[in-house]
Structure formats: C-alpha cells, structure tokens
Amino acid sequence: MTEPSPLAHLIEAGPDAVPIRTLSEAALRGWLAGQSAALRAWLEATGFTASAGSHALVPGGDGRLSLVLLGVEAGPGRDPTADLWAYGGLPASLPQGSYRLAEETSPEAAEAAALGWALGCYAFTRYKAPKRGFARLVWPAAAERARVGRLVEAICRVRDLVNTPAEDLGPAELAEAGAELGTRYGADSRILVGDALLGENYPAIHAVGRAAGTAAGNRRAPRLLDLSWGERGPEIVLVGKGVCFDTGGLDLKPSAGMLNMKKDMGGGAHAIALAGLVMDAGLPVRLRLLVPCVENAVSGNAFRPLDVLQTRKGLTVEVGNTDAEGRLILCDALAEADAGDPDLILDFATLTGAARVALGPELPALFSNDEATAEALLAHGARLGDPLWRLPLHRPYLKQLDSRVADLNNVSSGGFAGAVTAALFLERFVSPGRPWAHLDLFAWNPEDRPGRPKGGEAMGLRSSFARLEELASA
C-alpha cells in the first residue's frame, strides 16, 4: 500500500490554480485598507487575523474560490513568507485542487513554500490507505527543485523508518536501508553481523545485541553498518543510534515505557538520511557513516546489571542499568569514528528521557565540545525553523559516572542531569580537541501539527546538513 511521493503534489502548471497570498498579523491591516468593503466584511465575519498557520478562503463574485490568505509568522530578521510550517497545513486542509503563490518570492521563501507543502503531503501508508488526497501547488518559480527534492526525500526517509514497527524493521533491515542508499551513490558499505563484531573488536555493540541472537543469518543479530563515500575535502563521520526495539533489557521497561520503542532507532535513521543528503548533493567531503543496529532484548544471555563490559576504546564500563544501552553501542562506534582523525563527528540518538523533560518533544538537545560547530548549528536551526537548544558538557558531573570496579559506569549515581551525564559518557570516547556534536532527540511528534503528523519526525536534520554544506565549501 503506497502513496505517491509528496513531491507528486508539486506540479508544473495549473491554469486554474487559485492564488495564495501570505500576510503576517502586522501586515494584515495595511493590506485590508486597499481591499473592498465586501472583502473586509467577509474576513471579519470569518475571524481571520493572519495568525501564523491560519488561512482564509475568499470567494469571487461567481461564488467560486478565488483567493487563499495564509497567515505567516514574522520574526526579527526573518522573511515572513519563508514560514515553512504555515504552508505545511494547507495540502490537507484546502479543498483538493491546484494552487499557486500569488507573488514572486525570494529563493528562501520559495524553498520554504515548496518544502512545507510537500511535507504536508506526507502520509505513512505501508499498512493503511490515507483518508483523503492532498491539494497541489504549482512549483514556486524561485525554488531550487533538486534541493527541495533531496530534503523531502531525507525527511520522509526518517519518518518512514521510525514509523515502521520493529517486526518489519529490525537490525538487519535498518542496516540494509543504509547500505542500499549507499549503493545508489556508489558508496562502499559493509555490515558486520553477530559474532563478527567480536572478531573486529566491537564488544559493547555485541553485548547489547546478543540477547536477540548472534547467528549470521539471524535478522535480529546485532550489526554495524560502515559506509564510506567521497575522496576529497574534510572528513565527516556520522554516527547514529540504531536500537530497533528497546525492552530495557533485564532492567525491563514497564509496558507504557516500552510502547513506543520502535522509534529508538531514530538516531540511526537521522544519520542515514543525512548521509543521503550529502551524497545526493555531491558535497566535496570524505563521508563515513557508522550505525550500530541492535535489539535490546531479554534472554538467557542478555547482559546484566553490574556486568563490566569491554569497549573498543579499551575503557571498561560497569552496567548500572541495562536500559541505558544506547550509549553503550554508540561508544564503540564513536571510538571507531575518532580513530580516523576526522574533521567532525556528528552523532544522533534518542538517548535520554531527561532531555525530553528539560526541552520537551520538539526541541533536540545539542551538546558539543567545539564552539564553532555549536554556534553554526544553532544559527542554522534558527534560520531554517529547525531549532536546537544547547546544553552544557558540565565536566564536574563526570564524577557521577565513577565506578568502583571499572573505568566508568554507564549511568550516573544520582537522578540529576541525565542528558548531561549521558553526553559526558559519550565524550569519553572522543579524543580531546576533536570537533564533535551530539544531538539527543525525540524523533517523534506526539500529536498532529501542520506538516508534521503524529509519528516519526526528522529533527535537526536540515540544520546539520546546512553545517556540512558550510564545511564542504570552506
């Protein structure tokens, strides 16, 4: 059961396309002064105030729809017509038919309109047909179509991967999704499976995933996707947490906490999608993608509380809680990422509930040991409407990861600053001075919003791509 690509709802031309005019709340009064008394009365009667994301249908003299007014948000230093998410609500709420922008726009605003419209046409249809079709938009003239297309594909890739249940997206399927994407662009990929992880010194990945099985042909066996692409430019390594389902292990989650754990591979989905953006754009970089793919299951050989695990870096880790497994698989991948002397390591993970308590579901937590990287990501997030919020790597909290029997514990000794201590744990596996950023994200919309339906979501993806474009052009 498949739905056409969201890009199918962006069309070449529409002779009868209804114009869409954008207005901020501040601009509405001035615009109304030049309109007819009948139109002013109509908008007053319908309660249209041009609040961001609202719209009004304006009839013509023949009773047919002649104009759509769209409320957009105007912020300091921001083009109000570039309000991506204002457009996102239109395809599903306007009458089906063709529409066009009423005025010429900047390339930035044209991209926002096309991207927002396409994302508003997303539906996860693998198991259920959509309830209705979507309205269509004539491509804005100034939009760079190839760029919009690759962004739509990447965001929808994250959404599709996260929305797919674990029975159909286990470690094998997630790793293969990345490898197949690499094949499209001529990348070199390999997937280490099961006990091969021990043979090549990825012991923590193996320990977390072994309860689901380690036989080479087992779809649930732990894996590491290792992809390389590009031969010139800065070396970028992307790392993503690929826990395809998280029971919590022997420290078993309650049923309510386990219900949504198909999304615990959201970091891996982001890393794969970002790699796709880099390759599709042909950025002059040397790209490496590392995604450890596991299922944190329960069986007789599951790793246990207070076990001491070996890691690729040589540090030993005492297991304070088996439900803090994401950082254990990431530590092996980060150690390998760091070994190649890259110019930037960027990791994505649905890592801590503490980050969600602090920032909520819509705002990923950003940690970085590099000021230039952090400042650039934050600036791109603000400009693109893809926000991040920086939290500190407060190193005095490292003492909370002390262990009496190992180099460190995988969880802190107290209940405070869980997102910070998790990031500090990861930082131990990156060399001092190596530019590194860690995004602790939710990868999920808990409710429907314009252009962002309930379910899997890409967060910080466009901001991260913008940063990689900067590095590639430096």
Coordinates of C-alpha atoms in Angstrom, one line a residue:
M1 CA 0.0 0.0 0.0
T2 CA 1.9 3.1 -1.2
E3 CA 1.1 6.8 -1.6
P4 CA 2.7 8.8 -4.3
S5 CA 5.8 10.8 -3.2
P6 CA 4.9 14.1 -1.5
L7 CA 6.7 15.7 -4.4
A8 CA 4.0 14.5 -6.7
H9 CA 1.8 17.2 -5.2
L10 CA 4.1 19.9 -6.6
I11 CA 3.1 20.4 -10.2
E12 CA 4.5 22.2 -13.3
A13 CA 1.5 24.4 -14.1
G14 CA -2.2 24.9 -13.2
P15 CA -4.1 27.3 -15.4
D16 CA -6.9 27.4 -12.9
A17 CA -4.7 27.4 -9.9
V18 CA -6.0 29.5 -7.0
P19 CA -3.5 32.2 -5.8
I20 CA -2.2 32.1 -2.2
R21 CA -1.2 35.4 -0.6
T22 CA 0.8 35.4 2.6
L23 CA 0.1 38.0 5.3
S24 CA 1.6 38.5 8.8
E25 CA -0.6 39.8 11.5
A26 CA 1.3 43.1 11.4
A27 CA 0.8 43.4 7.6
L28 CA -2.9 42.5 7.6
R29 CA -4.3 45.9 8.5
G30 CA -2.4 47.7 5.8
W31 CA -3.4 45.2 3.2
L32 CA -7.0 45.4 4.1
A33 CA -7.1 49.1 3.7
G34 CA -6.7 48.6 -0.1
Q35 CA -9.5 46.0 -0.4
S36 CA -13.2 46.2 -1.0
A37 CA -15.7 46.7 1.9
A38 CA -17.2 43.3 1.0
L39 CA -13.8 41.5 1.4
R40 CA -13.1 43.3 4.7
A41 CA -16.6 42.3 6.0
W42 CA -16.0 38.7 4.9
L43 CA -12.7 38.4 6.7
E44 CA -14.1 40.0 9.8
A45 CA -17.1 37.6 9.7
T46 CA -14.8 34.6 9.4
G47 CA -12.4 35.8 12.1
F48 CA -9.3 35.8 10.0
T49 CA -6.4 37.6 11.8
A50 CA -3.4 36.2 9.9
S51 CA -2.1 34.3 12.9
A52 CA 0.7 32.0 11.8
G53 CA -0.6 28.9 10.0
S54 CA -4.2 30.2 9.8
H55 CA -5.9 30.6 6.4
A56 CA -9.0 32.1 4.9
L57 CA -10.9 31.1 1.8
V58 CA -12.0 34.1 -0.2
P59 CA -14.9 33.6 -2.7
G60 CA -15.1 35.5 -6.0
G61 CA -18.1 37.2 -7.5
D62 CA -19.2 33.9 -9.0
G63 CA -19.1 32.1 -5.7
R64 CA -16.0 30.1 -6.6
L65 CA -12.8 30.1 -4.6
S66 CA -10.7 33.0 -5.9
L67 CA -8.0 33.5 -3.2
V68 CA -6.5 31.9 -0.2
L69 CA -5.0 34.1 2.5
L70 CA -2.3 32.5 4.6
G71 CA -1.1 33.8 8.0
V72 CA 2.7 33.6 8.4
E73 CA 5.0 34.4 11.3
A74 CA 7.2 37.5 11.1
G75 CA 10.2 37.4 13.3
P76 CA 13.3 39.7 13.8
G77 CA 15.5 39.5 10.7
R78 CA 13.3 36.8 9.1
D79 CA 11.4 36.8 5.8
P80 CA 7.8 36.2 6.9
T81 CA 7.0 34.5 3.6
A82 CA 9.6 31.8 4.5
D83 CA 7.4 30.4 7.2
L84 CA 7.7 26.7 6.2
W85 CA 5.2 25.2 8.6
A86 CA 2.5 27.7 7.7
Y87 CA 2.4 26.1 4.3
G88 CA 2.6 22.6 5.8
G89 CA -1.0 22.7 7.0
L90 CA -2.6 23.7 3.6
P91 CA -2.4 20.5 1.5
A92 CA -4.7 18.5 3.9
S93 CA -7.0 21.4 4.8
L94 CA -7.6 23.2 1.5
P95 CA -10.2 21.8 -1.0
Q96 CA -8.5 19.5 -3.4
G97 CA -7.3 21.3 -6.5
S98 CA -4.4 23.4 -7.7
Y99 CA -2.9 26.5 -6.0
R100 CA 0.0 28.9 -6.7
L101 CA 1.8 31.6 -4.9
A102 CA 0.3 35.0 -5.6
E103 CA 3.5 36.9 -5.5
E104 CA 7.1 36.5 -6.6
T105 CA 9.3 35.3 -3.7
S106 CA 12.9 35.0 -2.7
P107 CA 14.6 31.7 -3.2
E108 CA 14.5 31.1 0.6
A109 CA 10.7 31.7 0.7
A110 CA 10.2 29.6 -2.4
E111 CA 12.0 26.7 -0.9
A112 CA 10.1 27.1 2.4
A113 CA 6.8 27.1 0.5
A114 CA 7.6 24.0 -1.7
L115 CA 9.2 22.1 1.2
G116 CA 6.4 22.9 3.7
W117 CA 3.8 21.9 1.1
A118 CA 5.5 18.6 0.2
L119 CA 5.9 17.7 3.9
G120 CA 2.2 18.5 4.4
C121 CA 1.5 15.8 1.9
Y122 CA 3.4 13.1 3.8
A123 CA 1.4 10.0 4.9
F124 CA 2.7 6.7 6.3
T125 CA 0.7 4.3 4.1
R126 CA 2.5 1.0 4.5
Y127 CA -0.4 -0.6 6.3
K128 CA -3.3 1.8 5.8
A129 CA -4.6 4.0 3.0
P130 CA -4.9 7.7 3.6
K131 CA -8.3 9.1 4.3
R132 CA -8.2 11.8 1.6
G133 CA -5.9 13.2 -1.1
F134 CA -4.0 16.4 -1.0
A135 CA -4.2 19.7 -2.7
R136 CA -1.5 20.6 -5.3
L137 CA 0.9 23.5 -5.5
V138 CA 2.5 24.9 -8.7
W139 CA 6.2 24.9 -8.2
P140 CA 7.3 28.4 -7.0
A141 CA 9.5 29.9 -9.7
A142 CA 12.4 30.7 -7.5
A143 CA 12.6 27.2 -5.8
E144 CA 15.7 25.1 -6.3
R145 CA 13.9 21.9 -7.2
A146 CA 16.7 19.5 -6.7
R147 CA 17.4 20.9 -3.2
V148 CA 13.8 20.7 -2.2
G149 CA 13.6 17.2 -3.6
R150 CA 16.5 15.8 -1.6
L151 CA 15.3 17.5 1.6
V152 CA 11.8 16.0 1.2
E153 CA 13.3 12.6 0.5
A154 CA 15.6 12.7 3.5
I155 CA 12.9 13.9 5.9
C156 CA 10.4 11.3 4.6
R157 CA 13.1 8.6 4.9
V158 CA 13.4 9.4 8.6
R159 CA 9.7 9.4 9.1
D160 CA 9.2 6.1 7.3
L161 CA 12.0 4.3 9.1
V162 CA 10.8 5.5 12.5
N163 CA 7.2 4.7 11.8
T164 CA 7.9 1.1 10.7
P165 CA 7.3 -1.3 13.6
A166 CA 10.2 -3.5 14.8
E167 CA 8.8 -6.7 13.3
D168 CA 9.4 -5.2 9.9
L169 CA 12.4 -3.0 10.8
G170 CA 14.9 -4.9 12.9
P171 CA 18.7 -4.7 12.9
A172 CA 19.0 -6.3 9.5
E173 CA 16.5 -4.1 7.8
L174 CA 17.9 -0.9 9.3
A175 CA 21.5 -1.7 8.3
E176 CA 20.4 -2.7 4.8
A177 CA 18.4 0.5 4.4
G178 CA 21.7 2.4 4.8
A179 CA 23.7 0.1 2.6
E180 CA 21.1 0.3 -0.2
L181 CA 21.1 4.0 -0.1
G182 CA 24.9 4.0 -0.3
T183 CA 24.7 1.7 -3.4
R184 CA 22.7 4.3 -5.2
Y185 CA 25.6 6.7 -4.9
G186 CA 28.5 4.3 -5.3
A187 CA 29.5 4.2 -1.7
D188 CA 31.5 1.4 -0.2
S189 CA 29.5 -0.4 2.5
R190 CA 30.0 -3.4 4.8
I191 CA 27.8 -4.8 7.5
L192 CA 29.4 -6.7 10.4
V193 CA 27.0 -9.2 11.9
G194 CA 26.7 -11.1 15.1
D195 CA 30.0 -12.7 16.4
A196 CA 31.9 -10.9 13.7
L197 CA 31.6 -7.8 15.9
L198 CA 33.8 -9.6 18.5
G199 CA 36.3 -10.6 15.9
E200 CA 36.7 -6.9 14.8
N201 CA 36.6 -5.5 18.4
Y202 CA 33.2 -4.0 18.8
P203 CA 32.4 -5.8 22.1
A204 CA 29.9 -3.3 23.6
I205 CA 27.7 -3.4 20.4
H206 CA 27.8 -7.2 20.6
A207 CA 27.0 -7.3 24.4
V208 CA 23.9 -5.2 24.0
G209 CA 22.5 -7.0 21.0
R210 CA 23.5 -10.6 21.7
A211 CA 20.2 -11.4 23.5
A212 CA 18.4 -11.2 20.2
G213 CA 20.7 -13.7 18.7
T214 CA 24.2 -13.7 17.1
A215 CA 23.9 -16.3 14.3
A216 CA 25.0 -14.8 10.9
G217 CA 21.6 -15.4 9.3
N218 CA 19.5 -14.1 12.2
R219 CA 17.7 -10.8 11.2
R220 CA 17.8 -9.8 14.9
A221 CA 21.6 -10.3 15.4
P222 CA 23.5 -7.1 16.2
R223 CA 25.1 -5.3 13.3
L224 CA 27.3 -2.4 12.4
L225 CA 26.8 -0.6 9.2
D226 CA 30.0 1.0 8.0
L227 CA 29.7 3.2 4.8
S228 CA 32.3 5.3 3.1
W229 CA 31.9 7.8 0.3
G230 CA 33.9 10.6 -1.3
E231 CA 37.6 11.1 -1.9
R232 CA 38.3 14.7 -1.2
G233 CA 37.5 17.5 1.2
P234 CA 37.0 17.4 5.0
E235 CA 36.4 14.1 6.7
I236 CA 32.9 13.9 8.3
V237 CA 31.8 10.9 10.3
L238 CA 28.1 10.5 11.1
V239 CA 27.1 8.1 13.9
G240 CA 23.5 7.1 14.7
K241 CA 21.9 5.0 17.5
G242 CA 20.1 2.1 15.9
V243 CA 18.2 0.4 18.7
C244 CA 15.4 -1.1 16.7
F245 CA 13.4 -2.1 19.8
D246 CA 14.3 -1.4 23.4
T247 CA 12.7 -3.6 26.1
G248 CA 15.1 -2.1 28.6
G249 CA 16.8 -5.5 28.8
L250 CA 16.9 -7.1 32.2
D251 CA 16.1 -3.7 33.7
L252 CA 12.8 -4.2 31.9
K253 CA 10.7 -1.2 31.0
P254 CA 7.1 -1.0 32.1
S255 CA 4.6 -1.6 29.3
A256 CA 3.8 2.1 28.9
G257 CA 7.5 2.9 28.6
M258 CA 8.0 0.1 26.0
L259 CA 5.0 1.0 23.9
N260 CA 6.8 3.5 21.6
M261 CA 10.2 1.9 21.5
K262 CA 10.1 1.1 17.8
K263 CA 11.4 4.7 17.5
D264 CA 14.6 4.1 19.4
M265 CA 16.4 3.7 16.1
G266 CA 15.6 7.3 15.3
G267 CA 19.2 8.4 15.6
G268 CA 20.3 5.8 13.1
A269 CA 17.5 7.0 10.8
H270 CA 18.8 10.6 11.0
A271 CA 22.4 9.6 10.3
I272 CA 21.4 7.5 7.3
A273 CA 19.2 10.3 5.9
L274 CA 21.9 12.9 6.4
A275 CA 24.4 10.7 4.6
G276 CA 21.9 10.5 1.8
L277 CA 21.6 14.3 1.7
V278 CA 25.4 14.6 1.5
M279 CA 25.8 12.1 -1.3
D280 CA 22.8 13.3 -3.3
A281 CA 24.2 16.9 -3.2
G282 CA 27.6 15.7 -4.2
L283 CA 29.3 17.6 -1.4
P284 CA 33.1 17.6 -1.6
V285 CA 33.7 15.7 1.6
R286 CA 35.0 12.4 2.7
L287 CA 32.0 10.8 4.4
R288 CA 31.8 7.9 6.8
L289 CA 28.6 6.6 8.3
L290 CA 28.5 4.3 11.3
V291 CA 25.2 2.9 12.6
P292 CA 25.2 0.1 15.2
C293 CA 22.0 -1.7 14.8
V294 CA 20.7 -3.9 17.7
E295 CA 17.6 -5.0 19.6
N296 CA 17.8 -4.7 23.3
A297 CA 16.1 -8.0 24.2
V298 CA 15.7 -10.3 27.1
S299 CA 17.1 -13.8 27.0
G300 CA 19.4 -16.2 29.0
N301 CA 22.5 -14.5 27.6
A302 CA 21.4 -10.9 28.0
F303 CA 23.9 -8.6 29.6
R304 CA 23.2 -7.9 33.2
P305 CA 23.2 -5.1 35.8
L306 CA 26.7 -4.7 37.2
D307 CA 28.4 -6.6 34.4
V308 CA 31.6 -5.0 33.3
L309 CA 31.8 -4.6 29.5
Q310 CA 34.9 -4.1 27.4
T311 CA 34.8 -1.4 24.8
R312 CA 36.6 -0.7 21.5
K313 CA 38.5 2.2 23.1
G314 CA 39.8 0.0 25.9
L315 CA 37.8 1.6 28.6
T316 CA 35.8 -0.7 30.9
V317 CA 32.2 0.1 31.6
E318 CA 30.1 -1.1 34.6
V319 CA 26.5 -1.6 33.7
G320 CA 24.5 0.4 36.2
N321 CA 21.3 -0.1 34.1
T322 CA 20.7 -2.2 31.1
D323 CA 18.1 0.3 29.9
A324 CA 21.0 2.8 29.2
E325 CA 22.1 0.7 26.2
G326 CA 22.2 3.4 23.5
R327 CA 25.3 4.9 24.9
L328 CA 27.0 1.5 25.0
I329 CA 26.6 0.8 21.3
L330 CA 27.5 4.4 20.5
C331 CA 30.7 4.3 22.5
D332 CA 32.2 1.6 20.2
A333 CA 31.0 3.5 17.1
L334 CA 32.4 6.8 18.4
A335 CA 35.8 5.2 19.2
E336 CA 36.0 3.9 15.6
A337 CA 34.8 7.3 14.2
D338 CA 37.5 9.1 16.3
A339 CA 40.3 6.7 15.1
G340 CA 40.4 8.1 11.6
D341 CA 41.3 11.7 12.6
P342 CA 38.1 13.3 11.1
D343 CA 37.3 17.0 10.9
L344 CA 33.9 16.5 12.5
I345 CA 32.0 13.7 14.3
L346 CA 28.2 14.2 14.5
D347 CA 26.1 11.7 16.3
F348 CA 22.3 11.4 16.6
A349 CA 20.5 9.4 19.3
T350 CA 17.1 9.1 21.0
L351 CA 19.2 8.9 24.1
T352 CA 17.6 10.2 27.3
G353 CA 14.2 10.9 28.8
A354 CA 16.0 13.7 30.7
A355 CA 16.4 15.7 27.5
R356 CA 12.7 15.5 26.9
V357 CA 11.9 16.6 30.5
A358 CA 14.2 19.6 30.0
L359 CA 13.2 20.6 26.5
G360 CA 10.0 18.7 25.5
P361 CA 9.5 16.6 22.4
E362 CA 10.1 19.3 19.8
L363 CA 13.5 20.6 20.7
P364 CA 16.6 18.4 20.4
A365 CA 19.3 18.9 22.9
L366 CA 22.7 19.8 21.4
F367 CA 26.0 19.0 23.1
S368 CA 29.3 19.9 21.6
N369 CA 32.9 20.3 22.6
D370 CA 33.5 22.8 19.7
E371 CA 32.2 26.3 19.8
A372 CA 32.2 26.9 16.1
T373 CA 30.2 23.8 15.5
A374 CA 27.7 24.5 18.2
E375 CA 27.2 28.1 17.1
A376 CA 26.8 27.2 13.5
L377 CA 24.2 24.5 14.2
L378 CA 22.2 26.9 16.5
A379 CA 22.3 29.6 13.9
H380 CA 21.1 27.4 11.1
G381 CA 18.4 26.0 13.3
A382 CA 17.1 29.5 14.0
R383 CA 17.2 30.5 10.3
L384 CA 15.6 27.3 9.0
G385 CA 13.0 26.8 11.6
D386 CA 14.7 23.6 12.6
P387 CA 15.7 24.5 16.2
L388 CA 18.2 23.0 18.6
W389 CA 19.0 24.0 22.2
R390 CA 22.5 23.7 23.6
L391 CA 23.0 22.1 26.9
P392 CA 26.4 22.1 28.7
L393 CA 29.0 19.5 28.9
H394 CA 29.4 20.3 32.6
R395 CA 32.5 18.2 33.4
P396 CA 32.3 18.3 37.2
Y397 CA 29.3 15.9 36.7
L398 CA 31.8 13.3 35.3
K399 CA 32.3 12.1 38.9
Q400 CA 28.7 10.9 38.8
L401 CA 29.9 8.2 36.3
D402 CA 32.6 6.9 38.7
S403 CA 32.7 3.1 39.2
R404 CA 34.5 1.2 41.9
V405 CA 35.3 -1.7 39.6
A406 CA 35.5 -0.2 36.1
D407 CA 36.7 2.9 34.3
L408 CA 33.2 4.3 34.4
N409 CA 29.6 3.5 34.9
N410 CA 27.0 3.8 32.1
V411 CA 24.6 5.7 34.3
S412 CA 25.1 8.4 36.9
S413 CA 24.9 7.8 40.6
G414 CA 22.1 10.3 41.1
G415 CA 18.9 11.3 39.3
F416 CA 20.1 14.7 38.2
A417 CA 21.2 16.0 34.8
G418 CA 20.7 12.7 33.0
A419 CA 21.1 14.2 29.5
V420 CA 24.3 15.9 30.5
T421 CA 25.9 12.8 32.1
A422 CA 24.9 10.7 29.1
A423 CA 26.7 13.2 26.8
L424 CA 29.7 13.3 29.1
F425 CA 29.8 9.5 28.9
L426 CA 29.9 9.7 25.1
E427 CA 32.6 12.4 25.1
R428 CA 35.0 10.0 26.9
F429 CA 35.2 8.0 23.6
V430 CA 36.2 11.1 21.5
S431 CA 39.7 12.5 21.6
P432 CA 40.2 15.8 23.4
G433 CA 40.0 18.6 20.8
R434 CA 38.2 16.6 18.2
P435 CA 35.2 18.6 16.9
W436 CA 32.2 16.6 17.9
A437 CA 28.5 17.3 18.4
H438 CA 25.8 15.1 19.9
L439 CA 22.1 15.5 19.2
D440 CA 19.8 14.0 21.8
L441 CA 16.4 14.0 20.0
F442 CA 12.9 12.6 20.3
A443 CA 12.4 11.7 16.6
W444 CA 8.6 11.7 17.2
N445 CA 5.6 14.0 17.0
P446 CA 3.3 13.1 19.9
E447 CA 0.4 14.9 18.2
D448 CA -0.5 16.2 14.8
R449 CA 0.8 19.6 13.7
P450 CA 0.7 21.3 10.3
G451 CA 3.1 19.4 8.1
R452 CA 4.2 17.2 10.9
P453 CA 1.8 14.4 11.5
K454 CA 1.8 12.3 14.6
G455 CA 4.6 9.8 14.4
G456 CA 8.3 9.7 13.3
E457 CA 9.9 13.0 12.7
A458 CA 13.3 14.4 11.5
M459 CA 14.7 16.9 13.9
G460 CA 17.9 18.9 13.5
L461 CA 18.4 17.2 10.1
R462 CA 18.2 20.4 8.0
S463 CA 20.4 22.3 10.4
S464 CA 23.0 19.6 10.4
F465 CA 23.0 19.5 6.6
A466 CA 23.5 23.2 6.4
R467 CA 26.5 22.9 8.6
L468 CA 28.0 20.2 6.4
E469 CA 27.4 22.4 3.4
E470 CA 29.4 25.1 5.1
L471 CA 32.3 22.8 5.9
A472 CA 32.3 21.5 2.4
S473 CA 32.6 25.0 0.9
A474 CA 35.2 26.3 3.3

